[in-house]
Every structure is written in structure tokens, then in C-alpha cells.
mmCIF file of C-alpha atoms in Angstrom:
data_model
loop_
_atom_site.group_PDB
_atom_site.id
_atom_site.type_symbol
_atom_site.label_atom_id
_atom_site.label_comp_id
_atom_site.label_asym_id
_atom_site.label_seq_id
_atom_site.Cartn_x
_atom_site.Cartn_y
_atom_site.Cartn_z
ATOM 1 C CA UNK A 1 43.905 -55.908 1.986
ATOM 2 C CA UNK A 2 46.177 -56.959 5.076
ATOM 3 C CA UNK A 3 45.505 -57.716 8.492
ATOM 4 C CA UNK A 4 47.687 -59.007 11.005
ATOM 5 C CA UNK A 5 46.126 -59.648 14.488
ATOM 6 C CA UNK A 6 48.464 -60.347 17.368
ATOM 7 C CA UNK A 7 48.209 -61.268 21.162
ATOM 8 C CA UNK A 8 50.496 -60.890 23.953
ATOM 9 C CA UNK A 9 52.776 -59.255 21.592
ATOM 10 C CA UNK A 10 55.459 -56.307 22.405
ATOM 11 C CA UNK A 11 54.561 -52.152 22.923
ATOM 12 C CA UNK A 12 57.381 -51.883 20.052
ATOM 13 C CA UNK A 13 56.206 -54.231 17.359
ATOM 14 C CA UNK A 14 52.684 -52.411 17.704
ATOM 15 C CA UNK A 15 54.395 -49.298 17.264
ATOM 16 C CA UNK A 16 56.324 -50.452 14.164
ATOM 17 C CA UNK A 17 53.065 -51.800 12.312
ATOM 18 C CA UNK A 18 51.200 -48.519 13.122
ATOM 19 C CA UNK A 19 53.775 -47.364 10.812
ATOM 20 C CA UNK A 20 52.156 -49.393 7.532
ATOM 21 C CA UNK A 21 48.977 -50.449 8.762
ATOM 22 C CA UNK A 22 45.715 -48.657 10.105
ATOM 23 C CA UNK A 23 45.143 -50.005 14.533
ATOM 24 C CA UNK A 24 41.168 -50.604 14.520
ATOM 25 C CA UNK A 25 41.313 -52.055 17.594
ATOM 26 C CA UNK A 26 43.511 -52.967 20.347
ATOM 27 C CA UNK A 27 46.068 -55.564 17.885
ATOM 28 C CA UNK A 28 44.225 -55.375 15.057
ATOM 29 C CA UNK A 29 45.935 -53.994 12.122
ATOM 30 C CA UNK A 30 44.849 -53.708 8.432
ATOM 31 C CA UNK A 31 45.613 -51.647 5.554
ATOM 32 C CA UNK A 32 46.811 -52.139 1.809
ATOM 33 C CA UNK A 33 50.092 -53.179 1.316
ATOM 34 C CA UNK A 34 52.650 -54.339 -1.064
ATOM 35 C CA UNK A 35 53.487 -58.172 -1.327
ATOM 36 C CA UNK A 36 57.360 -57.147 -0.891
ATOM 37 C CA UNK A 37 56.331 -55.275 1.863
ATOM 38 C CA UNK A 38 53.026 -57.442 3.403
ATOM 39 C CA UNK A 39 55.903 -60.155 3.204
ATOM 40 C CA UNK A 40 59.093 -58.013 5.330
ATOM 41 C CA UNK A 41 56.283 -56.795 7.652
ATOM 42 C CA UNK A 42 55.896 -60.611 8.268
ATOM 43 C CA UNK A 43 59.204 -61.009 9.108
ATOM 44 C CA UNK A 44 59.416 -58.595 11.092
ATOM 45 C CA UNK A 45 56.375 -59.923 13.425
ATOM 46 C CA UNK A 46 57.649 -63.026 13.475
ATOM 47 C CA UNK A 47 61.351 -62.050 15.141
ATOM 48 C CA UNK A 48 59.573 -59.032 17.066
ATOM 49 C CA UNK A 49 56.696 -61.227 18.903
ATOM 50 C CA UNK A 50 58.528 -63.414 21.520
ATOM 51 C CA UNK A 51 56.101 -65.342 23.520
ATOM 52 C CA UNK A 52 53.383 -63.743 21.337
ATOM 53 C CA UNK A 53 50.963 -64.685 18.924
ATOM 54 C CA UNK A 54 50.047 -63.419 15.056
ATOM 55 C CA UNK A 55 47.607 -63.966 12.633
ATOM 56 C CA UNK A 56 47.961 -62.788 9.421
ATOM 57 C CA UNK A 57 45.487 -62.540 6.819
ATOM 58 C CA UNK A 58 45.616 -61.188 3.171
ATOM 59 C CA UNK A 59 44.223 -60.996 -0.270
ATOM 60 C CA UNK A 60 45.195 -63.825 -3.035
ATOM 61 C CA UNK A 61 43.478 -64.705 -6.336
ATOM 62 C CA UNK A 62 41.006 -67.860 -6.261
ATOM 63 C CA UNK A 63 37.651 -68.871 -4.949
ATOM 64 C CA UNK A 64 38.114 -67.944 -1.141
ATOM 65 C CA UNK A 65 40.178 -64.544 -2.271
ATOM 66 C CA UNK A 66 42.095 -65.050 0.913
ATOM 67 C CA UNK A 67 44.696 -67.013 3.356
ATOM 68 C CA UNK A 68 45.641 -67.286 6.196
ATOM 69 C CA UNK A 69 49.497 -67.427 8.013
ATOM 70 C CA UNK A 70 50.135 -68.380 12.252
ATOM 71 C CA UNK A 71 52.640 -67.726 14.133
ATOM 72 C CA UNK A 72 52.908 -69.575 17.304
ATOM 73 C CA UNK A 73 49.162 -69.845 17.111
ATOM 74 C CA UNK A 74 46.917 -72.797 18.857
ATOM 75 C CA UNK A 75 45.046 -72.748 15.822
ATOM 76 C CA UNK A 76 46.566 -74.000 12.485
ATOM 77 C CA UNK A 77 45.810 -72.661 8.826
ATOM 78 C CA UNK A 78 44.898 -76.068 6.400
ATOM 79 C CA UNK A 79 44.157 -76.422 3.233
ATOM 80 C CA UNK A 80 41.489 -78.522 1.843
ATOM 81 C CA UNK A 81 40.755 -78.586 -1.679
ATOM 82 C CA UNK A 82 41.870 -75.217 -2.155
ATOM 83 C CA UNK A 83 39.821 -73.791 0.761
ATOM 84 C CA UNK A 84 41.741 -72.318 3.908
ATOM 85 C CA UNK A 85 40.152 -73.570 7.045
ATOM 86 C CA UNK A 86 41.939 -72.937 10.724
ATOM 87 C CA UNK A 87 42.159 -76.428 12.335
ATOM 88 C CA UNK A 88 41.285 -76.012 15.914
ATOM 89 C CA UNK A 89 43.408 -77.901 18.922
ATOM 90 C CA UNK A 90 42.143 -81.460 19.118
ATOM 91 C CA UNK A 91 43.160 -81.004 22.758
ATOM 92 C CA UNK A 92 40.630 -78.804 25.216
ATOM 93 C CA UNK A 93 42.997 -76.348 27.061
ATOM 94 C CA UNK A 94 42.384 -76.970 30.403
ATOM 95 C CA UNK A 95 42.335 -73.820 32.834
ATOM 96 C CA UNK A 96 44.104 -75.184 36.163
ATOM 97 C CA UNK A 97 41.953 -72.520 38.050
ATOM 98 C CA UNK A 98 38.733 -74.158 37.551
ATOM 99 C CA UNK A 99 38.985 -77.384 39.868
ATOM 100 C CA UNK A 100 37.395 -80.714 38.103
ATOM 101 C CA UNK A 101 34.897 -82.968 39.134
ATOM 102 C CA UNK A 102 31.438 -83.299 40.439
ATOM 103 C CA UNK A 103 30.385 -79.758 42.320
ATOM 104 C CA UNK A 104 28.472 -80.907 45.734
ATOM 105 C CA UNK A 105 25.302 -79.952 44.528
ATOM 106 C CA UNK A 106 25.404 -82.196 41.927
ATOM 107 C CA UNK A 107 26.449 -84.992 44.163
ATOM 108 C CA UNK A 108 23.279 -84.536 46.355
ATOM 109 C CA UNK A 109 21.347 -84.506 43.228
ATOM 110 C CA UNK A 110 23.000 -87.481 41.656
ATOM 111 C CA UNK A 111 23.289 -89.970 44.389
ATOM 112 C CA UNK A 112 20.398 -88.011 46.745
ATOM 113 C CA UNK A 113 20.450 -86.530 50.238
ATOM 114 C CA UNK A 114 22.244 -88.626 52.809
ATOM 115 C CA UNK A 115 21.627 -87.707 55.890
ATOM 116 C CA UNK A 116 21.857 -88.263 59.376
ATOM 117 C CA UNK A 117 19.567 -91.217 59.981
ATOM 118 C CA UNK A 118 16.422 -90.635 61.846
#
């Protein structure tokens, strides 16, 4: 079994894996597949994605039965004693929308009410 998941990808790459493999869901692809062709299909997601992202995950012999392959992925594939694990940024990805600090509710609950004098 084959799945390939991608994000931000191109209309046309979706429309070329819909050609070997079944859409579930919006970018999520599996089927069963060749290793000759599991391995072009690869290829071909990997020159078609641009600023995109790919996951691809597939069947191999051993005690997980599986692995993993990123392409321009935050998350990284590692192996560890012969079990796959996806190594998370060490990093938080900080969303330049959400302004930091203290909110001013939790200032007047921190340092208390100060106000005018009586």
C-alpha cells in the first residue's frame, strides 16, 4: 500500500496521481503500486511540487511494515533502531499574527488593579 499526502501542492500534480492512486480526501492519495512505479511517481512529486509539501508512505518488510519519505517537510523521517519515527521541529513556528506578551488582563491579575488613587 502507497500513500502520498501533499500540501500546498499544484492542480496538475493532483491530477497526475489521480491517475495511479485512489484521492480519499482533499491530497490524500493511496492505492497499490509497483516499487518501479511507487518510486517514478516519487519523482515525479518531487519536481512537480514547487513550494509544496509531500509525504510519502509505503509498505516494506520488518517489524514496523512501513516508512516514511519528506519532501520539503517541517517534519523529518529518523530512524532509530530500525523504527521510523518523524522528528518534529525543535523550533516552535511562530505565527507573526498572534502578538506576544502579557494580554492586559493578565497584567491586572498579575501585578493587581492600579488605579487612580483615592
Amino acid at each position: 500500500m502507497t500513500v502520498i499526502i501533499l500540501t500546498a501542492c499544484p492542480p496538475g500534480l493532483r491530477g497526475h496521481l489521480t491517475q495511479w492512486l485512489l484521492e480519499l480526501t482533499a491530497s490524500v492519495y493511496v492505492g497499490h503500486v509497483s516499487t518501479r512505479v511507487r518510486d517514478r511517481l516519487w519523482t515525479r512529486v518531487t519536481e512537480m511540487a514547487g513550494v509544496g509539501r509531500a509525504l510519502l508512505v509505503y509498505q516494506v518488510p520488518g517489524e514496523q511494515r512501513l516508512s516514511f519519505v519528506a519532501h520539503d517537510h517541517h517534519w523529518v523521517p529518523v530512524d532509530l533502531d530500525g523504527v521510523t519515527l518523524m522528528r518534529r521541529p525543535v523550533d516552535p513556528i511562530v505565527n507573526p499574527a498572534i502578538p506576544g506578551g502579557w494580554s492586559k488582563a493578565a497584567r491586572r491579575r498579575r501585578f493587581g488593579k492600579r488605579g487612580r488613587p483615592a
